[in-house]
Amino acid sequence: MKKIILLLVAVFAFSFANAQESGMTKATFSKGDMWLEGGITLTTGDSSDDYFALTPKFGYFLDEKWAVGADFNISSVSYLPNSNNLDKSNSYGIGVFARYYFLNLGNFKAFGEAGLGYNHTKLEYMNGTTNMNNGIKANIDLGINYFFTPKWAATFTLAEILSYNNANPQNGSSTSDLVINVNLFNNVFAQPKFGLLYKW
């Protein structure tokens, strides 16, 4: 049901935008343009972990299609009772990325993005012990921007085509996980991430 609702919202937004775009100034990219992008995620409730995340990005256009930049993320989780006896965790990460805009439909612009970064996580357990976790992350994502003004856009990260995470805990063995989304076009709206972008 969630996927259907998101799909209907996307179709409505696209139809509405097409109807409005004829009178709007088109957003364009050029060498030297810069942008800030970010999203906030907040989840709380009696049946779910309390989760907060902030994910700002800075980008610089090399030309009208290619951009490079840096990102930062910070998150905090308070867990419900669980078999691992986790109480809460706090993490932060930094990274770099390259973004390529491969489709330009007026104020709708689709992109692919590849990123590489570092994560640090502190885990706190119910018995009072802690564990530190350092890791490397890599990802390839697919997303779109919709510019509702020449400078402001809504950002939708639709799917992770590929993700890799390497974790090295202070107490425990290191792990590596590689995930390739082979069903990309069957569940492109399964886990969307939303944010805002400002370009100057």
Short mmCIF file of N, CA and C in Angstrom, two decimals, residues 17 40 83 92 199:
data_model
loop_
_atom_site.label_atom_id
_atom_site.label_comp_id
_atom_site.label_asym_id
_atom_site.label_seq_id
_atom_site.Cartn_x
_atom_site.Cartn_y
_atom_site.Cartn_z
N ALA A 17 3.14 19.31 -12.21
CA ALA A 17 4.33 20.08 -12.60
C ALA A 17 4.33 20.37 -14.09
N ILE A 40 16.17 15.58 6.70
CA ILE A 40 16.03 15.22 8.11
C ILE A 40 15.07 14.04 8.19
N SER A 83 17.06 -8.50 21.32
CA SER A 83 17.88 -9.65 21.71
C SER A 83 19.35 -9.31 21.85
N TYR A 92 28.29 9.25 13.21
CA TYR A 92 28.51 10.34 12.27
C TYR A 92 29.35 9.81 11.13
N LYS A 199 20.38 25.97 -4.92
CA LYS A 199 21.46 26.19 -5.87
C LYS A 199 21.73 27.68 -6.02
#
